[in-house]
mmCIF file of C-alpha atoms in Angstrom:
data_model
loop_
_atom_site.group_PDB
_atom_site.id
_atom_site.type_symbol
_atom_site.label_atom_id
_atom_site.label_comp_id
_atom_site.label_asym_id
_atom_site.label_seq_id
_atom_site.Cartn_x
_atom_site.Cartn_y
_atom_site.Cartn_z
ATOM 1 C CA MET A 1 78.262 185.310 266.860
ATOM 2 C CA SER A 2 77.641 189.033 267.325
ATOM 3 C CA THR A 3 80.685 189.983 265.236
ATOM 4 C CA PRO A 4 79.075 189.569 261.777
ATOM 5 C CA LYS A 5 76.030 191.611 262.782
ATOM 6 C CA LYS A 6 78.125 194.436 264.173
ATOM 7 C CA TYR A 7 80.565 194.202 261.290
ATOM 8 C CA PHE A 8 77.919 194.669 258.635
ATOM 9 C CA HIS A 9 76.215 197.478 260.596
ATOM 10 C CA ASP A 10 79.342 199.614 260.751
ATOM 11 C CA ARG A 11 78.910 202.402 258.197
ATOM 12 C CA LEU A 12 82.600 203.027 257.547
ATOM 13 C CA ILE A 13 83.227 199.306 257.020
ATOM 14 C CA LEU A 14 80.313 199.129 254.588
ATOM 15 C CA LEU A 15 81.580 202.199 252.745
ATOM 16 C CA LEU A 16 85.059 200.731 252.353
ATOM 17 C CA LEU A 17 83.662 197.339 251.330
ATOM 18 C CA SER A 18 81.492 199.027 248.717
ATOM 19 C CA VAL A 19 84.400 201.065 247.376
ATOM 20 C CA ASN A 20 86.628 197.980 247.228
ATOM 21 C CA ALA A 21 83.945 195.925 245.492
ATOM 22 C CA PHE A 22 83.382 198.708 242.963
ATOM 23 C CA LEU A 23 87.118 199.087 242.298
ATOM 24 C CA ALA A 24 87.632 195.344 241.900
ATOM 25 C CA LEU A 25 84.720 194.975 239.501
ATOM 26 C CA ALA A 26 85.438 198.171 237.579
ATOM 27 C CA GLY A 27 89.111 197.285 237.178
ATOM 28 C CA SER A 28 88.279 193.773 236.053
ATOM 29 C CA ILE A 29 85.683 194.947 233.559
ATOM 30 C CA MET A 30 88.001 197.646 232.179
ATOM 31 C CA ILE A 31 90.718 195.081 231.561
ATOM 32 C CA LEU A 32 88.381 192.515 230.040
ATOM 33 C CA PHE A 33 86.847 195.025 227.626
ATOM 34 C CA ARG A 34 90.160 196.483 226.487
ATOM 35 C CA ILE A 35 92.114 193.329 225.689
ATOM 36 C CA GLU A 36 91.705 191.104 222.682
ATOM 37 C CA LEU A 37 91.616 187.375 223.266
ATOM 38 C CA ASP A 38 93.427 186.813 219.983
ATOM 39 C CA PRO A 39 96.538 184.663 220.614
ATOM 40 C CA SER A 40 98.578 186.761 218.193
ATOM 41 C CA ALA A 41 97.890 190.032 220.041
ATOM 42 C CA THR A 42 100.814 191.143 222.173
ATOM 43 C CA TYR A 43 100.813 193.548 225.082
ATOM 44 C CA ILE A 44 103.440 195.046 227.319
ATOM 45 C CA VAL A 45 103.226 193.009 230.510
ATOM 46 C CA GLN A 46 106.351 194.211 232.337
ATOM 47 C CA PHE A 47 108.667 197.192 232.419
ATOM 48 C CA ARG A 48 112.187 196.645 233.716
ATOM 49 C CA GLU A 49 113.657 199.886 235.018
ATOM 50 C CA ASN A 50 117.028 198.382 235.955
ATOM 51 C CA ALA A 51 117.711 196.935 232.515
ATOM 52 C CA LEU A 52 120.570 199.328 231.778
ATOM 53 C CA PHE A 53 122.382 197.295 229.161
ATOM 54 C CA GLN A 54 119.360 195.788 227.486
ATOM 55 C CA SER A 55 118.036 197.386 224.368
ATOM 56 C CA ASN A 56 114.425 196.587 225.246
ATOM 57 C CA ARG A 57 113.144 197.407 228.709
ATOM 58 C CA PHE A 58 109.634 196.223 227.869
ATOM 59 C CA VAL A 59 108.623 192.581 228.186
ATOM 60 C CA TYR A 60 105.825 191.561 225.844
ATOM 61 C CA GLY A 61 103.248 188.870 226.447
ATOM 62 C CA THR A 62 99.802 187.697 225.464
ATOM 63 C CA SER A 63 96.426 188.722 226.776
ATOM 64 C CA VAL A 64 96.417 185.723 229.125
ATOM 65 C CA GLU A 65 99.141 187.382 231.158
ATOM 66 C CA LEU A 66 97.025 190.515 231.494
ATOM 67 C CA LEU A 67 94.206 188.421 232.915
ATOM 68 C CA ALA A 68 96.412 188.054 236.000
ATOM 69 C CA PHE A 69 95.376 191.607 236.873
ATOM 70 C CA VAL A 70 91.738 190.505 236.990
ATOM 71 C CA ILE A 71 92.587 187.581 239.261
ATOM 72 C CA PHE A 72 94.735 189.870 241.403
ATOM 73 C CA ALA A 73 91.939 192.422 241.852
ATOM 74 C CA LEU A 74 89.425 189.779 242.892
ATOM 75 C CA ALA A 75 91.948 188.098 245.200
ATOM 76 C CA VAL A 76 92.819 191.418 246.867
ATOM 77 C CA PHE A 77 89.164 192.133 247.496
ATOM 78 C CA ALA A 78 88.470 188.669 248.901
ATOM 79 C CA PHE A 79 91.604 188.579 251.077
ATOM 80 C CA HIS A 80 91.110 192.029 252.577
ATOM 81 C CA PHE A 81 87.434 191.339 253.230
ATOM 82 C CA TYR A 82 88.330 188.090 255.031
ATOM 83 C CA ILE A 83 91.127 189.628 257.113
ATOM 84 C CA SER A 84 89.007 192.654 257.949
ATOM 85 C CA HIS A 85 86.096 190.481 259.039
ATOM 86 C CA LYS A 86 88.339 188.341 261.270
ATOM 87 C CA THR A 87 90.100 191.294 262.905
ATOM 88 C CA PHE A 88 86.915 193.255 263.592
ATOM 89 C CA ALA A 89 86.412 191.346 266.855
ATOM 90 C CA ILE A 90 89.876 192.393 268.028
ATOM 91 C CA LYS A 91 89.911 196.037 266.960
ATOM 92 C CA ARG A 92 87.683 198.003 264.633
ATOM 93 C CA HIS A 93 90.606 200.146 263.542
ATOM 94 C CA PHE A 94 92.517 197.102 262.254
ATOM 95 C CA SER A 95 89.581 196.231 260.028
ATOM 96 C CA ILE A 96 89.420 199.756 258.665
ATOM 97 C CA MET A 97 93.178 199.745 258.084
ATOM 98 C CA PHE A 98 93.052 196.479 256.126
ATOM 99 C CA LEU A 99 90.181 197.693 253.967
ATOM 100 C CA GLY A 100 92.009 200.971 253.350
ATOM 101 C CA MET A 101 95.129 199.107 252.251
ATOM 102 C CA GLY A 102 92.964 197.053 249.922
ATOM 103 C CA THR A 103 91.597 200.242 248.403
ATOM 104 C CA VAL A 104 95.111 201.538 247.750
ATOM 105 C CA LEU A 105 96.162 198.222 246.199
ATOM 106 C CA LEU A 106 93.138 198.131 243.928
ATOM 107 C CA VAL A 107 93.687 201.711 242.747
ATOM 108 C CA LEU A 108 97.349 200.974 242.010
ATOM 109 C CA SER A 109 96.371 197.803 240.162
ATOM 110 C CA ILE A 110 93.939 199.725 237.981
ATOM 111 C CA VAL A 111 96.514 202.419 237.222
ATOM 112 C CA VAL A 112 99.285 199.964 236.346
ATOM 113 C CA SER A 113 97.114 197.708 234.194
ATOM 114 C CA ASN A 114 95.676 200.734 232.412
ATOM 115 C CA LEU A 115 99.133 202.098 231.637
ATOM 116 C CA LEU A 116 100.354 198.742 230.351
ATOM 117 C CA ILE A 117 97.377 198.368 228.053
ATOM 118 C CA ILE A 118 97.590 201.957 226.772
ATOM 119 C CA HIS A 119 101.291 201.727 225.915
ATOM 120 C CA SER A 120 100.961 198.416 224.080
#
């Protein structure tokens, strides 16, 4: 039972958890404030790079499909927190690595969702 106490007293772990929580919440709030919940509003939800013979490389969808980015950000935060907490007893470096990968994923999620909303 000493793992949770040591886990939450580690400064680098707390820093990464705070950064991940901020990125997940900030990304979710940015998406929620920028989309319209009007069913007739369309957004670019996918870009197909390998669509050589198609005239339209963009796939359009509704705002509900953009809400998947919010769910993804919260799921990434929760999953990486859980895995990091469980691996802390084995190696501290594994926990830091998992939280760092979560940070990268959250930043990429924010960038991609932002670009899709801007170009709609």
